[in-house]
CSV table of C-alpha atoms in Angstrom, one decimal:
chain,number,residue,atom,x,y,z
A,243,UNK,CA,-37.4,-47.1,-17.1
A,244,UNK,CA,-34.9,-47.8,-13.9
A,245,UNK,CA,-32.5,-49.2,-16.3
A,246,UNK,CA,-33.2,-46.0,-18.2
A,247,UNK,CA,-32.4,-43.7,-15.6
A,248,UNK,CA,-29.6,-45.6,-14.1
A,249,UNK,CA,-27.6,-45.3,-17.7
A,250,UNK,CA,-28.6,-41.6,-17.7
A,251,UNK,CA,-27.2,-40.7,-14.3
A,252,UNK,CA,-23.6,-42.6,-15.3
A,253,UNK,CA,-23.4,-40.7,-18.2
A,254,UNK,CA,-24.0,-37.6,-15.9
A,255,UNK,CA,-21.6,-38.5,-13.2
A,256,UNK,CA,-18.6,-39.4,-16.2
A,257,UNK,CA,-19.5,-35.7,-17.5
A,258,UNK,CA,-19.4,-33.9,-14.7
A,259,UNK,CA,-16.3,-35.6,-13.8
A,260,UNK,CA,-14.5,-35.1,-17.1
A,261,UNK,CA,-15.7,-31.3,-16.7
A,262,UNK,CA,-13.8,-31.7,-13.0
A,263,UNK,CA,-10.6,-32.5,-14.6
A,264,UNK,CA,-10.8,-29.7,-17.0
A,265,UNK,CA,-9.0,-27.2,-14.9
A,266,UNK,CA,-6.4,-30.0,-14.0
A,267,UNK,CA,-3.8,-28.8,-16.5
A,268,UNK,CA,-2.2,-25.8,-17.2
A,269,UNK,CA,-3.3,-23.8,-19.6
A,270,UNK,CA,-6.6,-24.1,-19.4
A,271,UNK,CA,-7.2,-20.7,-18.3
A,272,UNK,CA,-6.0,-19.2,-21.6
A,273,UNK,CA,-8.3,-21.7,-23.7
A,274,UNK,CA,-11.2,-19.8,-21.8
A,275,UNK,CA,-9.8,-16.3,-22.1
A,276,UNK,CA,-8.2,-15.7,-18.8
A,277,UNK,CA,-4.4,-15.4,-17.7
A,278,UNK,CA,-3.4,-13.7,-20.8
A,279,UNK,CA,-0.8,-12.4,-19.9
A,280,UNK,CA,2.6,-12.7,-17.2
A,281,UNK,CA,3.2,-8.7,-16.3
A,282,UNK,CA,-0.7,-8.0,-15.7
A,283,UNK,CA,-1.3,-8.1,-12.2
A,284,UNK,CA,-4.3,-10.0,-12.5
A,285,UNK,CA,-3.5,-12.2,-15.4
A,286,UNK,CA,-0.5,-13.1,-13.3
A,287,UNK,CA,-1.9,-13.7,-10.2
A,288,UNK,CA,-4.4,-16.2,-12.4
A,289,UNK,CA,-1.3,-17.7,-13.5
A,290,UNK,CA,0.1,-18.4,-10.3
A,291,UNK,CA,-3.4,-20.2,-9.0
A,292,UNK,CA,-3.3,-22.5,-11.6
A,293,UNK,CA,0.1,-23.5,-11.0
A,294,UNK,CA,-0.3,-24.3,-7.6
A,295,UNK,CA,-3.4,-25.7,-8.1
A,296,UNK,CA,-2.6,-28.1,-11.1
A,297,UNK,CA,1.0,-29.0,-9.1
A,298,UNK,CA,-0.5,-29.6,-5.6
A,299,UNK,CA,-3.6,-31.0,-6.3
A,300,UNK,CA,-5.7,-28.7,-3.8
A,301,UNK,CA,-9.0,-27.6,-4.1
A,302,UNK,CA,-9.4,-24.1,-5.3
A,303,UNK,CA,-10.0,-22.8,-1.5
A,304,UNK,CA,-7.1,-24.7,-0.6
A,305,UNK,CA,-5.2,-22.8,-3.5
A,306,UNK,CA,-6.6,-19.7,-2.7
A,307,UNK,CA,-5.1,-19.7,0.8
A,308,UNK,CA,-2.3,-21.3,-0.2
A,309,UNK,CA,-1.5,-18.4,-2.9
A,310,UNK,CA,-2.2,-15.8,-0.8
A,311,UNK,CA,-0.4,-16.7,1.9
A,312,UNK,CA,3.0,-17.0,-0.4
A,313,UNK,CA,2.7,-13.7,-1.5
A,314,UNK,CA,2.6,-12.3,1.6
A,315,UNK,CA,5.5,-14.6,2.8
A,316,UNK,CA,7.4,-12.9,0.1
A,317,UNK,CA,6.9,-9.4,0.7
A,318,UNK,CA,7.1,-9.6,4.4
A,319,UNK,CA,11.1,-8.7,4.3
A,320,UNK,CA,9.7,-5.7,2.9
A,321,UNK,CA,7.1,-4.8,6.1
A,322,UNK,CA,10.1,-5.8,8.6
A,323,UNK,CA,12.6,-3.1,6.7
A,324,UNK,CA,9.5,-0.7,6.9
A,325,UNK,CA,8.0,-1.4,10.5
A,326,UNK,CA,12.4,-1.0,11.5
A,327,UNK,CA,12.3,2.3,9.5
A,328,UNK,CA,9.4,3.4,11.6
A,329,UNK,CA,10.7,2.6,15.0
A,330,UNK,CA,13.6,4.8,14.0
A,331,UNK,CA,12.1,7.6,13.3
A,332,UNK,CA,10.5,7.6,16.3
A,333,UNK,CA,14.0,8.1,18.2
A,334,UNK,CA,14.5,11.1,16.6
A,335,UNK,CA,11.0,12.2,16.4
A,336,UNK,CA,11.4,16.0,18.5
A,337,UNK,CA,14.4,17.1,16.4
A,338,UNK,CA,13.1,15.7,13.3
A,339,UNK,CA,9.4,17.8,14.2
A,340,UNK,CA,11.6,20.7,15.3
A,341,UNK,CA,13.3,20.5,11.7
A,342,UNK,CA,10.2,19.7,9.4
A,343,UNK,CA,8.3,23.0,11.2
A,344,UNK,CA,11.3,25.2,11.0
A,345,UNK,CA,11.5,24.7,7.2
A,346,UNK,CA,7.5,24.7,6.9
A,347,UNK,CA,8.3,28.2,8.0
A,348,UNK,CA,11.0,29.4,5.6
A,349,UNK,CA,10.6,31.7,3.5
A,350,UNK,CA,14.2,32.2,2.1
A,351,UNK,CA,15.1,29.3,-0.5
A,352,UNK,CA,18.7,29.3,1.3
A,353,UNK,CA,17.2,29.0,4.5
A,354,UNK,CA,14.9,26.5,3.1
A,355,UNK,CA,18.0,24.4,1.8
A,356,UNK,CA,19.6,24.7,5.0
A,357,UNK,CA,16.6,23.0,7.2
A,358,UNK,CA,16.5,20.7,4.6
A,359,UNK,CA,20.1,19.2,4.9
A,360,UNK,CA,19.8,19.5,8.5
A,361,UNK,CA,16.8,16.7,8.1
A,362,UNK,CA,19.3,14.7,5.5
A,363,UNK,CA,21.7,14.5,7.8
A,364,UNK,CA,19.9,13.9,11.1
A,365,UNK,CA,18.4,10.9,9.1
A,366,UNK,CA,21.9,9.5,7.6
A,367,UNK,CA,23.5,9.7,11.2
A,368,UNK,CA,20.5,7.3,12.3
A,369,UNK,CA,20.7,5.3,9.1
A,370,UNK,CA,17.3,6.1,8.2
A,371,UNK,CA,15.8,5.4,4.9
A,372,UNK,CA,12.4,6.9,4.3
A,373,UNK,CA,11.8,5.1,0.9
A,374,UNK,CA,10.9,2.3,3.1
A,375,UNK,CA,8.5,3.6,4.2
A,376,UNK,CA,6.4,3.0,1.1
A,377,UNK,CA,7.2,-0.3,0.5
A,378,UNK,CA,3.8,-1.8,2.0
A,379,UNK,CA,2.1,0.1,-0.6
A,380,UNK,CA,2.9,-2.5,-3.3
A,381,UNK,CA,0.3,-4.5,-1.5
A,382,UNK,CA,-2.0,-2.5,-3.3
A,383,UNK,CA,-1.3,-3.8,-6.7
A,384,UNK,CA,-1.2,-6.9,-6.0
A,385,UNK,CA,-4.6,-6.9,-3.9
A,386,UNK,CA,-6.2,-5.4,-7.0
A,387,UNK,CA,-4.8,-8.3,-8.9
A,388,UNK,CA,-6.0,-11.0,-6.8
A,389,UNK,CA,-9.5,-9.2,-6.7
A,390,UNK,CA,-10.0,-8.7,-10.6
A,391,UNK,CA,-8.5,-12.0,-11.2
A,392,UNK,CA,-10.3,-13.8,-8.9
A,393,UNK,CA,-13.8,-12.0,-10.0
A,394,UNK,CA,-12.7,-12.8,-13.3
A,395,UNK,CA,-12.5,-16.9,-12.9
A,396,UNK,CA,-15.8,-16.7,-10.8
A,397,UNK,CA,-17.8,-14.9,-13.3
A,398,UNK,CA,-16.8,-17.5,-15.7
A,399,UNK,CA,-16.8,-19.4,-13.8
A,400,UNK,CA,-13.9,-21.7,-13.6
A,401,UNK,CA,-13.9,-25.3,-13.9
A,402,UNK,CA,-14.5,-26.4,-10.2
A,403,UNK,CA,-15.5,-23.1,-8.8
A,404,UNK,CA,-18.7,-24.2,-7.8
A,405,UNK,CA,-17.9,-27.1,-6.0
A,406,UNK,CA,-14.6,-26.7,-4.8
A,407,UNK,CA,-15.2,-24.4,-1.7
A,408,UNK,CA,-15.8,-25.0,2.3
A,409,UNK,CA,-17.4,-25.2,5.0
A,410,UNK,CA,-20.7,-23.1,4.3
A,411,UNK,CA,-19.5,-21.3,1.0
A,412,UNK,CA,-19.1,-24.2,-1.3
A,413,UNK,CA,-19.9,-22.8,-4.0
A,414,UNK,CA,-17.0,-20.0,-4.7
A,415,UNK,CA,-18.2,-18.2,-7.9
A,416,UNK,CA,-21.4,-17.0,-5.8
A,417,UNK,CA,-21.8,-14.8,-2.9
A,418,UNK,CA,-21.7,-16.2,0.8
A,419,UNK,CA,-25.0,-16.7,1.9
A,420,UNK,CA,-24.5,-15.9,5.2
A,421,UNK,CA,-22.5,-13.2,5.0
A,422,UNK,CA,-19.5,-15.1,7.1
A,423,UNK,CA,-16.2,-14.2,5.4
A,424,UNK,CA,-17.1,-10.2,5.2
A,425,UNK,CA,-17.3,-10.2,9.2
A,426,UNK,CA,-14.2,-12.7,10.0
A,427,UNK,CA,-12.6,-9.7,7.3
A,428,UNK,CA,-14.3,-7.1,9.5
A,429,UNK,CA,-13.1,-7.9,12.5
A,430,UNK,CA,-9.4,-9.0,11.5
A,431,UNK,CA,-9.1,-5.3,10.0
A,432,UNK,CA,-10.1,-3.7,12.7
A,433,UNK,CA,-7.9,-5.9,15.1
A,434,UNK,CA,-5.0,-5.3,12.9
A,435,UNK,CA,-5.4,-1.2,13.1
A,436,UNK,CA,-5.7,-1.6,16.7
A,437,UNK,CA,-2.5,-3.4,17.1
A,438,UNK,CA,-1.0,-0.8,15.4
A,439,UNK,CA,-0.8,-1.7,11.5
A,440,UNK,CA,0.7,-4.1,9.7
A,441,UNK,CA,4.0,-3.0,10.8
A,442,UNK,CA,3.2,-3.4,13.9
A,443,UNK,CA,4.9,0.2,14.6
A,444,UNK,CA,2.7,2.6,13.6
A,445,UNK,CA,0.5,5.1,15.8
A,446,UNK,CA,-2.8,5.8,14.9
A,447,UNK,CA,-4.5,8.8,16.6
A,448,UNK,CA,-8.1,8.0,17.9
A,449,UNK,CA,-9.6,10.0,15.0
A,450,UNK,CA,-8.0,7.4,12.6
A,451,UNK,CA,-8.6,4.2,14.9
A,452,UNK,CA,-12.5,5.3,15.0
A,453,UNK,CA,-12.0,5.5,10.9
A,454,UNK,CA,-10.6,2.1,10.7
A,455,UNK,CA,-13.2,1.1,13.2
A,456,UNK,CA,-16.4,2.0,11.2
A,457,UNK,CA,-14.7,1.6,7.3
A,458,UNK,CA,-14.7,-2.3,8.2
A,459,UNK,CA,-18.2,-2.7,9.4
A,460,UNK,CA,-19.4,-0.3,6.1
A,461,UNK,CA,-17.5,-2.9,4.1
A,462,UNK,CA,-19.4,-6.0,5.3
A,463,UNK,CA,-22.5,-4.9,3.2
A,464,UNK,CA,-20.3,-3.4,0.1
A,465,UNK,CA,-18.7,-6.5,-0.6
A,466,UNK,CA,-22.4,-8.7,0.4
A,467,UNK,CA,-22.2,-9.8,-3.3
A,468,UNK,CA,-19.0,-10.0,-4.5
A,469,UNK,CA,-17.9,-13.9,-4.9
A,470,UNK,CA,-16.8,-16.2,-2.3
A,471,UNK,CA,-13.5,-16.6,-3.5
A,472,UNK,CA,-12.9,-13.0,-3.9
A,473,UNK,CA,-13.8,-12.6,-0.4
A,474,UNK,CA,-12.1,-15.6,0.8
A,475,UNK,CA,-8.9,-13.7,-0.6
A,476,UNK,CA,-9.8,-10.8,1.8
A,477,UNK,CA,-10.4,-12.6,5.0
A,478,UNK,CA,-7.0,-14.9,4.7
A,479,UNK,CA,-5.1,-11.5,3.5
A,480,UNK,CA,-6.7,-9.6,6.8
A,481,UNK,CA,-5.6,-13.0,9.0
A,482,UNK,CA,-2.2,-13.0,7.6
A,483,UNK,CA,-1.8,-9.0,8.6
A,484,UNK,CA,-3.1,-9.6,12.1
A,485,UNK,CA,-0.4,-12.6,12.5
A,486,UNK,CA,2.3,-10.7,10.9
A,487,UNK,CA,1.6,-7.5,13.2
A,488,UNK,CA,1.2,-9.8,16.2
A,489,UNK,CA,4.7,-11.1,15.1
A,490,UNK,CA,6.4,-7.9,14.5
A,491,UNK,CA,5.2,-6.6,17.8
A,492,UNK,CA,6.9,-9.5,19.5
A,493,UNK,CA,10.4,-8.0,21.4
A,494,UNK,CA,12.0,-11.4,20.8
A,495,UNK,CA,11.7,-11.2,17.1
A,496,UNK,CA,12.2,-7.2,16.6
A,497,UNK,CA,15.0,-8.6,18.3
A,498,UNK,CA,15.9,-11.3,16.7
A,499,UNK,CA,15.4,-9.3,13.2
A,500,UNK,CA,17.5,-6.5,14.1
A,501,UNK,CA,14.3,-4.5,14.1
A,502,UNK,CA,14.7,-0.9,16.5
A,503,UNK,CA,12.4,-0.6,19.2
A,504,UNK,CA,9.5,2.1,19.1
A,505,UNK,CA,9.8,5.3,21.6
A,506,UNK,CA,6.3,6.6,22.0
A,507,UNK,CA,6.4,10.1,22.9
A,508,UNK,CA,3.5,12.2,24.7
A,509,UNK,CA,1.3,13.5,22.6
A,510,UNK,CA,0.6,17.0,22.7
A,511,UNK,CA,-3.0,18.0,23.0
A,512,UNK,CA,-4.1,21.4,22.0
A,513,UNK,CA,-8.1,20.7,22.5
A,514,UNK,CA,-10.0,18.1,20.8
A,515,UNK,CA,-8.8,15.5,19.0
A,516,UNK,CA,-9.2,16.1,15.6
A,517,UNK,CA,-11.7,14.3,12.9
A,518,UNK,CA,-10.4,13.3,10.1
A,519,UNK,CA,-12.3,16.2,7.6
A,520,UNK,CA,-10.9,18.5,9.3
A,521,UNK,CA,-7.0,17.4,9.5
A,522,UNK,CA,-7.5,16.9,6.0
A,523,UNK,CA,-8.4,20.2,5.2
A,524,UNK,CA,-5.3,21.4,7.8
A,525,UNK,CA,-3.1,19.9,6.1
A,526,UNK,CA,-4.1,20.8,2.8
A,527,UNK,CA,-4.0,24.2,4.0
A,528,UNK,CA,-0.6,23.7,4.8
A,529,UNK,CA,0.6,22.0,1.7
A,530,UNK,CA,-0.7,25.1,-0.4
A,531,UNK,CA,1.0,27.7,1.9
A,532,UNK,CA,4.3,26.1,1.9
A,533,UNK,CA,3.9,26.0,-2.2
A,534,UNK,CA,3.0,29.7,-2.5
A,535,UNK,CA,5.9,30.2,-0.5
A,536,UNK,CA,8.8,27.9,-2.4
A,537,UNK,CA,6.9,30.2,-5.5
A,538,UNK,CA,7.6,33.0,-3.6
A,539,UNK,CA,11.2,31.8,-2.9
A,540,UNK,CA,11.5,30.8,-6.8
A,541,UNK,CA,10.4,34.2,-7.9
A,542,UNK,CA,12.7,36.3,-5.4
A,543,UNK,CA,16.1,34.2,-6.7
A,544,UNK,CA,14.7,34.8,-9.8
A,545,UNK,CA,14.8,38.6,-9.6
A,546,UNK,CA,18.4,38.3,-7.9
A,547,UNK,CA,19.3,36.3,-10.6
A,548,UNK,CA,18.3,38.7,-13.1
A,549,UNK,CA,19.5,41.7,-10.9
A,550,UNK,CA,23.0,40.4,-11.3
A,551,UNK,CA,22.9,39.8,-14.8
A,552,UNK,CA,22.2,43.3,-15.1
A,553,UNK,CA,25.4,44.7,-12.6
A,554,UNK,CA,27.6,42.1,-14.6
A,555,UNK,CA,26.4,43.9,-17.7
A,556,UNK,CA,26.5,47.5,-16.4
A,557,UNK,CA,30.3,46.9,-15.2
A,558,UNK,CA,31.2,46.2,-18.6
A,559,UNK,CA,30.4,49.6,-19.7
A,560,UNK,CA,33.5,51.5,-20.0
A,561,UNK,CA,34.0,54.8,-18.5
A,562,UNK,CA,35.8,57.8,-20.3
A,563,UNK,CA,37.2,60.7,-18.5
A,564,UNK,CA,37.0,64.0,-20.3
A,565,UNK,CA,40.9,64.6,-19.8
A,566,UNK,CA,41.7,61.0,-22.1
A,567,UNK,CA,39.2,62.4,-24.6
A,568,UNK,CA,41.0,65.6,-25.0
A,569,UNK,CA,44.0,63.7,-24.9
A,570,UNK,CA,42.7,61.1,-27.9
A,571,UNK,CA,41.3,64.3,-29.9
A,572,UNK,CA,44.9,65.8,-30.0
């Protein structure tokens, strides 16, 4: 019966260890249905954790980290062009206020046009580019495609998933027990708002550093059972920003980077601070008043438009005197 047993747990361990190797080439993904595709976000982020992990040989929480640090590595050029972008605008801040409220408060479209190429200019002379300003919104995408791919492979789950983790989540394609990674992700997002983004640039007002204070601690027990590797992906991303803002608040590498410093100015208080409901609704209020009155504007140029189709028509009308119609009868 020993001998029995003894043959029965070799042919166990040679299983489980062929099963190991399954995920040690590429392509084994698409034999189980995942990484379809290469322009999918997360079919292509799938792809890219099974290159590294087939080409270095790291454990799938080594590849993990390993994946999402690149990926940040290659978009930070992008946060250093925005967090330089913001630190402009801060030099100009008054006029540019002064500018943005005088045309909020147009109401004639030529008066409109005129604020606004006041703005253009004021920005070209500081060789400002606002589009930059949106380029750490492609972080979005691609942390929806490291979340649905990485849920993806630990539903499966993926060859070595269960056993390939660390520390006290070793098993990736199931929840940590102990809830560690959602509160290291916790407190590096809130640490990262309070440094000031990760631009390292950008001015919260308390109303929005209380948000950002309370939306990490409500996340800790919305993401409780979401996968360890999913949330492994979450606490390395939310490291990564607080080094990166840590680094771009640094004067010797804003510096060094060409990156402008930031001018704070006072802020002007007119009561309260405001919650966040209520600027919301503000400036909605103010989005819908300066629409009804570019309609407004539309309408009016429209009528002047018309109005002097109708002159340009009138003067074409010719007009007879009654002396060169006696003239023409005789």
């Amino acid at each position: 019966m020993e001998e029995l047993g003894n043959v029965a747990s070799n042919i166990t361990d040679q299983a489980s260890g062929i099963v190991g190797e399954a995920s040690n080439h590429i392509g084994y993904l698409q034999s189980i249905g995942l990484a379809k595709s290469w322009w999918w976000p997360p079919d292509l982020v799938q792809h890219l954790l099974e290159t590294v992990h087939v080409y270095t040989g790291l454990p799938w929480w080594g590849t993990i980290c390993a994946v999402t640090i690149g990926v940040r590595l290659l978009m930070f050029p992008l946060y250093v062009k925005s967090s330089d972008t913001i630190a402009r605008n801060s030099h100009i801040k008054p006029e540019l206020d002064a500018i943005n409220s005088k045309l909020m408060s147009s109401t004639e479209l030529s008066e409109g046009q005129k604020y606004a190429l006041q703005r253009k200019k004021l920005l070209n002379d500081h060789g400002i580019k606002n589009r930059w300003l949106a380029a750490p919104m492609l972080q979005v995408p691609v942390a929806l495609g490291f979340f649905s791919g990485l849920r993806a492979m630990a539903n499966h789950p993926v060859d070595g998933f269960v056993n390939q983790g660390v520390a006290w989540f070793t098993d990736l394609s199931q929840a940590d027990p102990y809830l560690g990674l959602q509160v290291i992700t916790a407190a590096v997002l809130i640490s990262f708002t309070r440094l000031g983004g990760e631009t390292g640039a950008q001015q919260f007002s308390p109303a929005m550093k209380r948000f950002f204070t309370i939306l990490p601690l409500v996340s800790i027990p919305a993401t409780m059972n979401l996968s360890a590797a999913v949330v492994l992906y979450f606490a390395v991303n939310g490291m990564f920003s607080v080094l990166q803002t840590l680094t771009l608040r640094n004067k010797w590498v804003r510096k060094k980077l060409n990156i402008a410093d930031v001018v704070k100015h006072p802020q002007t208080t007119n009561g309260p601070p405001k919650g966040i409901i209520e600027t919301f609704r503000e400036n909605m209020a103010k989005a819908r008043e300066q629409a009804q009155r570019r309609q407004a504007m539309q309408d009016r140029e429209k009528e002047l438009q018309e109005l002097s189709k109708e002159l340009k028509k009138n003067s074409k009308i010719k007009i007879v005197h009654k002396s060169d119609f006696n003239k023409r009868s005789n």
